CSV table of C-alpha atoms in Angstrom, one decimal:
chain,number,residue,atom,x,y,z
A,27,MET,CA,-8.0,43.6,-119.6
A,28,LYS,CA,-7.8,47.2,-120.3
A,29,LEU,CA,-4.6,48.6,-119.4
A,30,SER,CA,-6.6,51.4,-117.7
A,31,GLU,CA,-8.2,49.4,-115.2
A,32,LEU,CA,-4.7,47.5,-114.5
A,33,ILE,CA,-3.0,50.3,-114.3
A,34,GLU,CA,-5.8,52.5,-111.6
A,35,ASN,CA,-3.8,55.5,-111.7
A,36,ASN,CA,-0.8,54.2,-110.8
A,37,ALA,CA,1.3,54.7,-113.4
A,38,THR,CA,0.8,57.5,-116.4
A,39,THR,CA,1.7,56.1,-119.9
A,40,ASN,CA,1.1,57.7,-123.9
A,41,ILE,CA,0.7,54.1,-125.2
A,42,GLY,CA,-3.4,54.6,-125.0
A,43,ASP,CA,-5.5,51.9,-123.5
A,44,ALA,CA,-4.1,48.8,-125.1
A,45,GLU,CA,-6.1,45.6,-124.2
A,46,ILE,CA,-3.7,43.3,-122.1
A,47,ALA,CA,-3.2,39.6,-122.2
A,48,SER,CA,-1.8,38.6,-118.5
A,49,VAL,CA,0.7,40.2,-116.4
A,50,THR,CA,3.9,38.9,-115.7
A,51,ASP,CA,7.9,38.9,-114.7
A,52,ASN,CA,8.7,36.1,-116.2
A,53,THR,CA,10.0,35.9,-119.7
A,54,ALA,CA,9.5,33.0,-121.1
A,55,LYS,CA,5.7,33.9,-119.8
A,56,VAL,CA,5.5,36.6,-122.5
A,57,THR,CA,3.1,36.3,-125.1
A,58,LYS,CA,1.4,38.2,-127.5
A,59,GLY,CA,-0.8,41.6,-125.3
A,60,SER,CA,1.7,40.9,-122.6
A,61,LEU,CA,2.3,43.2,-119.8
A,62,PHE,CA,7.0,43.1,-118.7
A,63,VAL,CA,7.7,43.9,-115.8
A,64,CYS,CA,11.3,44.1,-115.3
A,65,ILE,CA,12.1,43.1,-112.3
A,66,LYS,CA,15.6,43.0,-110.7
A,67,GLY,CA,17.0,40.4,-109.1
A,68,ALA,CA,20.5,38.4,-107.6
A,69,LYS,CA,21.5,36.3,-110.6
A,70,PHE,CA,19.1,38.0,-113.9
A,71,ASP,CA,17.7,41.9,-114.5
A,72,GLY,CA,14.6,42.0,-116.2
A,73,HIS,CA,15.7,45.1,-117.8
A,74,SER,CA,17.8,44.1,-119.9
A,75,ALA,CA,14.9,42.0,-121.3
A,76,ALA,CA,12.9,44.6,-122.1
A,77,ALA,CA,13.3,45.6,-126.2
A,78,GLU,CA,13.3,41.4,-126.5
A,79,MET,CA,9.9,41.1,-124.8
A,80,LEU,CA,8.9,43.8,-127.2
A,81,GLU,CA,10.0,42.0,-130.0
A,82,LYS,CA,8.2,38.9,-128.9
A,83,GLY,CA,5.1,40.5,-129.0
A,84,ALA,CA,4.8,42.7,-125.0
A,85,ALA,CA,2.1,45.1,-125.3
A,86,ALA,CA,4.5,47.4,-123.2
A,87,VAL,CA,6.8,47.0,-120.5
A,88,VAL,CA,6.7,48.5,-117.2
A,89,CYS,CA,10.8,50.0,-115.8
A,90,ASP,CA,12.2,51.8,-113.7
A,91,HIS,CA,14.3,54.0,-115.4
A,92,ASP,CA,14.3,54.9,-119.6
A,93,LEU,CA,14.8,52.3,-121.9
A,94,GLY,CA,14.8,54.2,-125.0
A,95,LEU,CA,11.5,52.2,-125.4
A,96,GLY,CA,9.8,55.3,-126.1
A,97,ASP,CA,5.8,54.7,-125.4
A,98,ARG,CA,5.8,51.2,-125.3
A,99,GLN,CA,7.7,51.6,-122.0
A,100,ILE,CA,5.7,52.6,-118.7
A,101,ILE,CA,8.6,53.9,-116.1
A,102,VAL,CA,7.5,53.6,-111.8
A,103,ASP,CA,9.8,54.3,-109.5
A,104,ASP,CA,10.0,50.1,-108.3
A,105,THR,CA,9.1,47.6,-110.4
A,106,ARG,CA,9.1,45.4,-107.3
A,107,VAL,CA,6.3,47.7,-105.6
A,108,MET,CA,4.3,48.5,-109.2
A,109,TYR,CA,4.4,44.6,-109.4
A,110,GLY,CA,2.1,43.9,-107.1
A,111,LYS,CA,-0.2,46.7,-107.7
A,112,LEU,CA,-0.8,44.7,-111.4
A,113,CYS,CA,-1.4,41.7,-109.8
A,114,ALA,CA,-3.9,42.2,-107.2
A,115,ALA,CA,-6.0,44.4,-110.0
A,116,TRP,CA,-5.5,41.3,-112.4
A,117,PHE,CA,-7.0,39.6,-109.9
A,118,GLY,CA,-9.9,41.9,-108.7
A,119,HIS,CA,-7.8,42.6,-105.5
A,120,PRO,CA,-8.6,39.3,-103.5
A,121,GLU,CA,-6.9,41.3,-100.7
A,122,ARG,CA,-9.9,43.8,-100.6
A,123,LYS,CA,-11.9,41.0,-100.3
A,124,LEU,CA,-10.2,38.2,-96.9
A,125,LYS,CA,-9.7,39.1,-93.5
A,126,MET,CA,-5.9,38.7,-93.2
A,127,ILE,CA,-3.9,37.9,-89.9
A,128,GLY,CA,-0.1,37.8,-90.9
A,129,VAL,CA,2.8,36.6,-88.1
A,130,THR,CA,6.8,37.1,-88.4
A,131,GLY,CA,9.1,35.9,-86.6
A,132,THR,CA,12.6,33.9,-86.6
A,133,ASN,CA,10.6,30.7,-85.2
A,134,GLY,CA,6.8,30.2,-84.1
A,135,LYS,CA,4.9,31.3,-87.6
A,136,THR,CA,4.2,28.0,-88.6
A,137,THR,CA,3.0,27.1,-85.6
A,138,ILE,CA,1.3,29.7,-84.4
A,139,THR,CA,-0.9,30.5,-88.1
A,140,THR,CA,-1.6,26.7,-87.8
A,141,VAL,CA,-3.4,26.9,-84.5
A,142,ILE,CA,-5.3,30.7,-85.5
A,143,LYS,CA,-6.3,28.8,-88.0
A,144,HIS,CA,-7.4,26.0,-86.5
A,145,ILE,CA,-9.7,28.2,-83.8
A,146,LEU,CA,-10.9,30.1,-87.5
A,147,MET,CA,-12.1,26.7,-88.7
A,148,GLU,CA,-13.9,25.1,-85.7
A,149,CYS,CA,-15.4,28.3,-84.9
A,150,GLY,CA,-16.7,28.6,-87.9
A,151,HIS,CA,-14.9,31.0,-90.4
A,152,LYS,CA,-13.8,29.7,-93.3
A,153,THR,CA,-9.8,29.5,-93.7
A,154,GLY,CA,-7.4,30.0,-96.0
A,155,LEU,CA,-3.5,29.0,-95.1
A,156,VAL,CA,-0.5,30.2,-96.1
A,157,GLY,CA,2.7,29.1,-95.6
A,158,THR,CA,5.9,27.3,-94.7
A,159,ILE,CA,4.7,23.5,-94.8
A,160,GLN,CA,1.9,24.0,-97.6
A,161,ASN,CA,-1.1,26.2,-98.0
A,162,GLU,CA,-4.5,25.8,-97.5
A,163,ILE,CA,-7.5,26.9,-98.6
A,164,GLY,CA,-10.3,25.4,-96.2
A,165,ASP,CA,-9.6,21.7,-96.0
A,166,GLU,CA,-8.0,21.4,-99.1
A,167,VAL,CA,-4.1,21.2,-99.5
A,168,LEU,CA,-1.9,22.9,-101.9
A,169,HIS,CA,1.8,22.8,-102.2
A,170,THR,CA,4.3,24.8,-101.8
A,171,GLU,CA,7.4,25.7,-102.3
A,172,ASN,CA,8.0,29.4,-100.9
A,173,THR,CA,6.4,30.9,-97.1
A,174,THR,CA,5.4,33.6,-98.4
A,175,PRO,CA,4.5,32.3,-102.2
A,176,MET,CA,6.6,35.0,-105.4
A,177,THR,CA,3.9,37.8,-105.9
A,178,TYR,CA,1.7,36.7,-108.7
A,179,ASP,CA,1.3,33.3,-107.8
A,180,PHE,CA,0.5,34.9,-104.1
A,181,VAL,CA,-2.3,37.4,-105.6
A,182,GLU,CA,-4.2,33.7,-107.7
A,183,LEU,CA,-3.6,31.8,-104.2
A,184,LEU,CA,-5.7,34.3,-102.4
A,185,ASP,CA,-8.0,35.1,-105.5
A,186,LYS,CA,-8.2,30.6,-105.0
A,187,MET,CA,-9.9,31.5,-102.2
A,188,VAL,CA,-12.1,34.9,-101.9
A,189,LYS,CA,-13.7,32.1,-104.5
A,190,ALA,CA,-13.8,29.4,-102.6
A,191,GLY,CA,-15.8,30.9,-100.0
A,192,CYS,CA,-12.7,31.9,-97.8
A,193,GLU,CA,-13.7,34.4,-95.0
A,194,TYR,CA,-10.4,34.7,-93.3
A,195,VAL,CA,-6.3,33.7,-94.6
A,196,VAL,CA,-3.8,33.4,-91.9
A,197,MET,CA,-0.1,33.6,-92.8
A,198,GLU,CA,3.6,33.3,-92.8
A,199,VAL,CA,5.1,36.2,-94.0
A,200,SER,CA,8.4,35.9,-94.6
A,201,SER,CA,11.6,38.9,-94.4
A,202,PHE,CA,11.6,38.0,-98.2
A,203,GLY,CA,8.0,38.4,-98.8
A,204,LEU,CA,8.5,41.6,-97.2
A,205,VAL,CA,11.5,43.4,-98.5
A,206,GLN,CA,10.7,41.8,-102.0
A,207,HIS,CA,7.2,43.7,-101.9
A,208,ARG,CA,5.4,40.5,-102.3
A,209,ILE,CA,2.6,40.7,-100.5
A,210,GLY,CA,1.7,43.0,-103.0
A,211,PRO,CA,-1.0,46.4,-101.3
A,212,THR,CA,-1.7,43.5,-98.6
A,213,ARG,CA,-3.0,44.9,-95.9
A,214,PHE,CA,-3.7,43.4,-92.8
A,215,GLY,CA,-5.9,43.7,-89.6
A,216,THR,CA,-4.0,41.6,-87.0
A,217,ALA,CA,-0.3,40.9,-87.3
A,218,VAL,CA,2.5,38.9,-84.6
A,219,PHE,CA,5.3,39.3,-84.3
A,220,THR,CA,7.1,36.1,-83.0
A,221,ASN,CA,11.3,36.9,-81.9
A,222,LEU,CA,14.2,37.9,-84.1
A,223,THR,CA,17.2,35.5,-83.6
A,224,GLN,CA,20.2,34.8,-86.5
A,225,ASP,CA,19.0,33.4,-89.5
A,226,HIS,CA,19.0,34.8,-93.0
A,227,LEU,CA,22.1,36.8,-92.8
A,228,ASP,CA,23.3,36.0,-96.0
A,229,TYR,CA,20.5,37.7,-97.5
A,230,HIS,CA,20.2,40.8,-95.2
A,231,LYS,CA,23.5,40.5,-94.2
A,232,THR,CA,23.0,42.4,-90.2
A,233,MET,CA,21.0,41.4,-87.3
A,234,GLU,CA,19.3,46.0,-87.7
A,235,ASN,CA,18.0,45.0,-91.6
A,236,TYR,CA,16.8,41.2,-90.4
A,237,TYR,CA,14.7,43.6,-87.8
A,238,GLN,CA,14.0,46.2,-90.1
A,239,ALA,CA,12.6,43.8,-92.8
A,240,LYS,CA,10.1,42.3,-89.9
A,241,LYS,CA,8.7,45.6,-88.8
A,242,MET,CA,7.3,46.2,-92.5
A,243,LEU,CA,4.6,44.0,-91.9
A,244,PHE,CA,3.5,46.8,-89.1
A,245,ASP,CA,3.5,49.1,-91.4
A,246,ILE,CA,0.6,47.5,-93.0
A,247,CYS,CA,-2.0,46.1,-90.0
A,248,ASP,CA,-4.3,47.9,-88.3
A,249,ARG,CA,-3.4,45.2,-85.2
A,250,ALA,CA,-0.4,44.3,-83.9
A,251,VAL,CA,0.5,41.1,-80.9
A,252,ILE,CA,4.4,41.2,-80.3
A,253,ASN,CA,6.2,39.4,-78.2
A,254,ALA,CA,7.0,41.0,-74.8
A,255,ASP,CA,9.4,38.8,-74.2
A,256,ASP,CA,11.7,39.3,-77.3
A,257,GLU,CA,14.5,41.6,-77.4
A,258,TYR,CA,13.3,42.5,-80.6
A,259,GLY,CA,9.8,42.0,-79.9
A,260,ARG,CA,10.0,45.1,-76.7
A,261,ARG,CA,11.6,47.3,-79.0
A,262,LEU,CA,9.5,47.1,-81.8
A,263,TYR,CA,6.5,47.5,-79.5
A,264,ASP,CA,7.9,50.9,-78.6
A,265,GLU,CA,8.3,52.1,-82.3
A,266,ILE,CA,5.2,51.0,-84.1
A,267,THR,CA,2.4,53.4,-84.0
A,268,CYS,CA,-0.5,51.1,-85.2
A,269,LYS,CA,-3.1,49.7,-81.7
A,270,LYS,CA,-0.4,47.0,-80.1
A,271,SER,CA,-0.8,44.6,-77.4
A,272,SER,CA,1.8,42.3,-76.0
A,273,TYR,CA,2.2,38.9,-75.4
A,274,SER,CA,4.3,37.2,-72.4
A,275,THR,CA,4.6,33.3,-70.4
A,276,VAL,CA,7.5,34.9,-68.6
A,277,SER,CA,5.6,38.0,-67.2
A,278,ASN,CA,2.6,40.3,-66.8
A,279,ALA,CA,1.5,41.5,-70.7
A,280,ASP,CA,-2.0,42.5,-72.3
A,281,PHE,CA,-1.8,38.5,-73.0
A,282,TYR,CA,-0.1,36.2,-70.7
A,283,ALA,CA,0.5,32.7,-69.4
A,284,ASP,CA,0.7,31.6,-66.3
A,285,GLY,CA,1.0,28.4,-63.5
A,286,VAL,CA,2.0,26.7,-66.8
A,287,LYS,CA,2.6,22.9,-66.3
A,288,ILE,CA,4.5,21.1,-69.4
A,289,LYS,CA,4.4,17.6,-69.9
A,290,PRO,CA,5.4,15.3,-72.8
A,291,ASP,CA,2.5,14.9,-74.3
A,292,GLY,CA,0.5,19.0,-74.1
A,293,SER,CA,1.2,21.5,-71.7
A,294,SER,CA,-1.4,23.2,-69.4
A,295,PHE,CA,-2.0,27.1,-68.5
A,296,TRP,CA,-3.9,29.2,-67.3
A,297,PHE,CA,-4.4,32.0,-70.0
A,298,CYS,CA,-4.6,35.5,-68.5
A,299,GLY,CA,-6.1,38.9,-70.4
A,300,GLY,CA,-8.7,41.8,-69.7
A,301,GLY,CA,-8.1,40.7,-65.7
A,302,LYS,CA,-9.3,36.7,-66.4
A,303,SER,CA,-8.2,33.8,-67.3
A,304,HIS,CA,-8.9,30.4,-68.5
A,305,LEU,CA,-7.3,27.8,-68.1
A,306,VAL,CA,-6.3,25.9,-71.4
A,307,ARG,CA,-4.8,22.3,-71.7
A,308,ILE,CA,-3.1,21.7,-75.3
A,309,LYS,CA,-1.7,18.7,-77.2
A,310,MET,CA,1.3,20.2,-77.8
A,311,PRO,CA,4.5,19.4,-76.1
A,312,GLY,CA,7.2,22.6,-74.8
A,313,ALA,CA,6.8,26.0,-73.4
A,314,PHE,CA,7.8,28.0,-76.5
A,315,ASN,CA,4.3,25.9,-77.9
A,316,VAL,CA,3.0,27.6,-74.7
A,317,SER,CA,4.4,30.8,-76.3
A,318,ASN,CA,3.1,29.9,-79.3
A,319,VAL,CA,-0.6,28.9,-78.5
A,320,THR,CA,-0.4,32.2,-76.6
A,321,ALA,CA,0.0,33.6,-79.5
A,322,ALA,CA,-2.6,33.1,-81.2
A,323,ILE,CA,-5.4,32.7,-79.1
A,324,ALA,CA,-4.0,37.1,-78.4
A,325,ALA,CA,-4.4,37.4,-82.3
A,326,CYS,CA,-8.6,35.5,-82.4
A,327,ILE,CA,-9.0,37.6,-79.8
A,328,ASN,CA,-8.3,40.8,-81.8
A,329,GLU,CA,-10.4,39.6,-84.0
A,330,GLY,CA,-13.4,39.4,-82.0
A,331,ILE,CA,-14.2,36.1,-81.2
A,332,PRO,CA,-15.3,34.9,-77.7
A,333,ILE,CA,-12.9,34.0,-75.7
A,334,ASN,CA,-14.9,30.6,-74.9
A,335,ASP,CA,-14.9,29.7,-77.9
A,336,ILE,CA,-11.1,30.5,-78.7
A,337,ILE,CA,-9.6,28.1,-76.0
A,338,ALA,CA,-12.3,25.2,-76.7
A,339,ALA,CA,-11.6,25.0,-80.5
A,340,ALA,CA,-6.7,25.9,-79.4
A,341,GLU,CA,-7.3,22.8,-76.6
A,342,SER,CA,-8.4,20.6,-80.2
A,343,CYS,CA,-5.8,21.3,-81.4
A,344,ARG,CA,-2.8,18.4,-82.6
A,345,GLY,CA,0.1,20.7,-83.6
A,346,VAL,CA,2.5,21.1,-86.4
A,347,ARG,CA,3.9,17.8,-88.5
A,348,GLY,CA,7.3,18.2,-87.6
A,349,ARG,CA,7.5,20.6,-85.0
A,350,CYS,CA,8.2,18.5,-82.0
A,351,GLU,CA,6.4,15.6,-83.3
A,352,VAL,CA,7.0,12.6,-81.4
A,353,ILE,CA,8.2,9.8,-83.8
A,354,PRO,CA,6.0,6.4,-82.7
A,355,THR,CA,8.5,3.9,-82.1
A,356,GLY,CA,7.4,0.7,-79.8
A,357,ARG,CA,10.8,1.7,-77.5
A,358,ASP,CA,11.6,2.7,-74.1
A,359,PHE,CA,13.1,5.7,-75.1
A,360,THR,CA,11.2,8.6,-77.1
A,361,VAL,CA,12.4,9.9,-80.0
A,362,ILE,CA,11.6,13.5,-81.0
A,363,CYS,CA,11.7,15.6,-84.9
A,364,ASP,CA,11.5,19.2,-84.8
A,365,TYR,CA,12.6,22.3,-87.4
A,366,ALA,CA,14.6,23.5,-85.1
A,367,HIS,CA,17.6,25.0,-87.5
A,368,THR,CA,18.8,27.7,-86.1
A,369,PRO,CA,20.9,28.8,-82.7
A,370,ASP,CA,17.5,30.2,-80.5
A,371,ALA,CA,15.1,27.2,-82.6
A,372,ILE,CA,17.4,24.6,-81.6
A,373,GLU,CA,18.1,25.8,-77.5
A,374,ASN,CA,14.3,25.9,-77.3
A,375,ILE,CA,13.6,22.8,-78.7
A,376,LEU,CA,15.7,20.9,-76.4
A,377,ARG,CA,15.3,23.7,-73.1
A,378,SER,CA,12.6,22.2,-73.0
A,379,VAL,CA,12.9,18.2,-73.8
A,380,ARG,CA,15.0,18.5,-70.8
A,381,GLU,CA,12.7,19.3,-68.7
A,382,TYR,CA,10.9,15.4,-69.7
A,383,THR,CA,14.0,13.4,-70.3
A,384,GLU,CA,14.3,10.7,-68.0
A,385,ASN,CA,18.3,9.9,-68.6
A,386,ASP,CA,20.4,11.1,-71.4
A,387,LEU,CA,18.9,13.7,-74.0
A,388,ILE,CA,20.6,12.9,-77.5
A,389,CYS,CA,20.5,15.3,-80.2
A,390,LEU,CA,21.1,15.2,-83.9
A,391,PHE,CA,22.1,18.4,-86.4
A,392,GLY,CA,23.6,20.1,-89.5
A,393,CYS,CA,23.3,22.9,-91.2
A,394,GLY,CA,22.3,23.6,-94.4
A,395,GLY,CA,24.6,24.8,-97.7
A,396,ASN,CA,24.1,28.0,-99.1
A,397,ARG,CA,23.4,30.1,-95.9
A,398,ASP,CA,24.2,32.0,-93.0
A,399,ALA,CA,27.2,29.9,-92.0
A,400,ALA,CA,28.1,32.1,-89.6
A,401,LYS,CA,25.1,30.2,-87.2
A,402,ARG,CA,27.3,27.2,-88.1
A,403,PRO,CA,29.1,26.9,-84.2
A,404,LYS,CA,26.1,29.2,-82.2
A,405,MET,CA,24.3,26.1,-83.6
A,406,ALA,CA,26.4,23.8,-81.5
A,407,ARG,CA,26.7,25.7,-78.8
A,408,ALA,CA,23.4,26.3,-78.4
A,409,ALA,CA,22.6,22.0,-78.4
A,410,ALA,CA,25.4,21.5,-75.6
A,411,LYS,CA,24.0,23.7,-73.2
A,412,TYR,CA,20.7,21.1,-73.3
A,413,ALA,CA,22.4,18.2,-74.7
A,414,ASP,CA,23.8,15.3,-72.7
A,415,LYS,CA,25.6,13.7,-76.3
A,416,LEU,CA,26.3,15.4,-80.3
A,417,ILE,CA,25.5,13.4,-82.6
A,418,ILE,CA,26.7,16.5,-85.7
A,419,THR,CA,25.7,15.1,-89.4
A,420,SER,CA,24.6,17.2,-92.7
A,421,ASP,CA,21.2,19.2,-93.1
A,422,ASN,CA,20.5,20.8,-97.2
A,423,PRO,CA,24.2,20.7,-98.4
A,424,ARG,CA,23.3,22.2,-101.2
A,425,ASP,CA,26.5,23.1,-103.0
A,426,GLU,CA,28.6,22.7,-99.9
A,427,ASP,CA,30.8,20.0,-99.0
A,428,PRO,CA,28.9,18.4,-96.2
A,429,ASP,CA,32.8,17.7,-94.3
A,430,ASP,CA,33.1,21.6,-94.7
A,431,ILE,CA,29.4,22.9,-93.2
A,432,ILE,CA,30.3,20.1,-90.6
A,433,ARG,CA,33.6,21.4,-89.6
A,434,ASP,CA,32.4,25.0,-89.2
A,435,ILE,CA,30.2,24.1,-87.0
A,436,LEU,CA,33.0,22.2,-84.6
A,437,THR,CA,34.3,25.2,-83.9
A,438,GLY,CA,31.4,25.7,-81.6
A,439,LEU,CA,32.8,22.7,-79.3
A,440,GLU,CA,35.8,23.6,-78.8
A,441,ASP,CA,35.5,25.0,-75.6
A,442,SER,CA,32.6,21.7,-75.2
A,443,ASN,CA,32.9,18.5,-72.9
A,444,VAL,CA,29.2,17.9,-73.8
A,445,PRO,CA,31.0,14.7,-76.7
A,446,TYR,CA,29.8,14.2,-79.8
A,447,GLU,CA,30.1,12.3,-82.8
A,448,VAL,CA,30.4,12.7,-86.0
A,449,VAL,CA,28.0,10.6,-88.8
A,450,THR,CA,27.7,12.3,-91.8
A,451,ASP,CA,25.8,10.7,-94.3
A,452,ARG,CA,22.2,11.3,-92.3
A,453,ARG,CA,20.4,8.3,-92.5
A,454,GLU,CA,23.3,6.6,-91.2
A,455,ALA,CA,23.3,8.9,-88.3
A,456,ILE,CA,19.9,8.8,-87.4
A,457,HIS,CA,20.1,4.9,-87.1
A,458,HIS,CA,23.6,5.3,-84.7
A,459,ALA,CA,21.5,7.4,-83.1
A,460,LEU,CA,18.7,4.9,-82.7
A,461,LYS,CA,21.4,1.6,-81.8
A,462,ILE,CA,22.8,3.8,-78.8
A,463,ALA,CA,19.3,5.1,-77.3
A,464,GLU,CA,18.9,3.2,-73.9
A,465,LYS,CA,15.5,3.5,-72.0
A,466,GLY,CA,14.6,6.7,-70.7
A,467,ASP,CA,16.4,8.5,-73.5
A,468,MET,CA,15.1,11.6,-75.7
A,469,VAL,CA,16.0,11.6,-78.9
A,470,VAL,CA,16.2,15.2,-80.7
A,471,LEU,CA,16.3,15.3,-85.1
A,472,ALA,CA,16.7,18.7,-85.0
A,473,GLY,CA,16.7,21.0,-88.4
A,474,LYS,CA,14.2,18.6,-91.7
A,475,GLY,CA,11.3,18.6,-89.4
A,476,HIS,CA,8.0,18.8,-92.0
A,477,GLU,CA,11.2,18.5,-95.0
A,478,ASP,CA,10.4,15.0,-96.7
A,479,TYR,CA,14.0,15.5,-98.8
A,480,GLN,CA,17.7,16.1,-98.9
A,481,VAL,CA,18.0,18.7,-101.2
A,482,LEU,CA,21.9,17.9,-102.3
A,483,SER,CA,25.0,19.1,-105.3
A,484,GLY,CA,23.1,21.3,-108.3
A,485,ASN,CA,20.1,21.7,-106.0
A,486,ARG,CA,18.6,18.0,-106.6
A,487,LYS,CA,16.3,16.6,-104.7
A,488,ILE,CA,16.2,12.6,-102.7
A,489,HIS,CA,13.6,11.8,-100.8
A,490,PHE,CA,14.0,12.2,-97.5
A,491,ASP,CA,11.5,11.9,-94.3
A,492,GLU,CA,12.6,10.9,-91.2
A,493,ARG,CA,9.6,8.8,-90.2
A,494,GLU,CA,10.5,6.3,-92.6
A,495,VAL,CA,14.4,6.7,-91.9
A,496,VAL,CA,13.3,5.9,-88.7
A,497,ALA,CA,11.4,3.4,-88.6
A,498,GLU,CA,14.1,1.4,-91.4
A,499,GLY,CA,16.4,2.2,-88.9
A,500,LEU,CA,14.6,0.3,-86.3
A,501,ARG,CA,14.2,-3.0,-88.2
A,502,GLU,CA,17.0,-3.3,-88.7
A,503,GLN,CA,17.7,-3.1,-85.7
A,504,ASP,CA,14.9,-6.2,-85.4
A,505,ASN,CA,16.8,-8.4,-87.8
């Protein structure tokens, strides 16, 4: 591709109309004719390698200040922003050929995007999905490493979706993806805000920074669907200027759920909006899933999908792996696996299952290493609000000592009377939970959800699927 076609008047250069062989911000991928974009990361600044990349054969480098490289450098205000524009141009702007729906917030993103995609597919619209658990092109499943892929990978994925005939893309838009401009020049038809609770403060430092990161999505959307039950949602609704609507499960909003009934195997409610009410029966338990489905229905209404078609499709959705997922045991107690890894999320799942727990509610959880340590005692306090028994264990310790993480967690239980046990090894902890569970008990395994691995010291991953661990523990009891 010619350099002029790639730059598209987004920068000026004296290089001439060179032929560009590739675009990259990765020094390992630079070859003869590459356009290398200098990105400053947490541990490495691409600007320091610019001269070396030219020696390696790069046609030019994109930088945010004069590196003394003469005509071989293209200076721009923000190289991250420019990289997104370059990647989009490289792939022929696939983001302009798709109807984009984005969902952001701390909790609920995976479920809402999954339900929206299910509705759109059931209504005859081939849809791609970009999310935490996996990426999907129609029915094809693709592995993912990040909630929002890195810039080049993201645009390349959109290009594949276009070529596969997708009409829509629904995606989880993370705060990292927004502040790092990973989504390039993508604009969204509809954007959904779920909630904001403490998470990722190791990166954002303050809740205000975290909020402002999420808010960026609503500068690049045409229509917004905002959770009126959340404090930050109400603030966001007042501050944004695009066309907007609200949703709620506890009060009147543009779209709201009324007459909610929660059961162990699902929920029912009246979806109200536009002066009409529609009965909805979903196969996902928990009040938080009523909120998630309400948001998904509202988003699809914003896309012009007929309401009766939306509800019929929503009722056939079976939910998301690792989100309030019942693990079969064949016993007289219930085991639920959930991704809850923030104080708000663990409180939501426990409050919800508390409503249909016949006997004791046992919660097993830990906290990730090398992540926001301030939320560890808050997780414990949130769990102690609703659980009858707690088992404190490990999650993804990474480079931290698991016992040090647990000591941080336990500071949140200093004023609590809820009995707890510490079993550092998560496999042993799950087996122990199964041994102490009695008839009518509810065992909630919080934190791992869809993950089938643990991350140990040195970023070493080991296989760890809680469904398999539960089955293993039950076999041990039988033997």
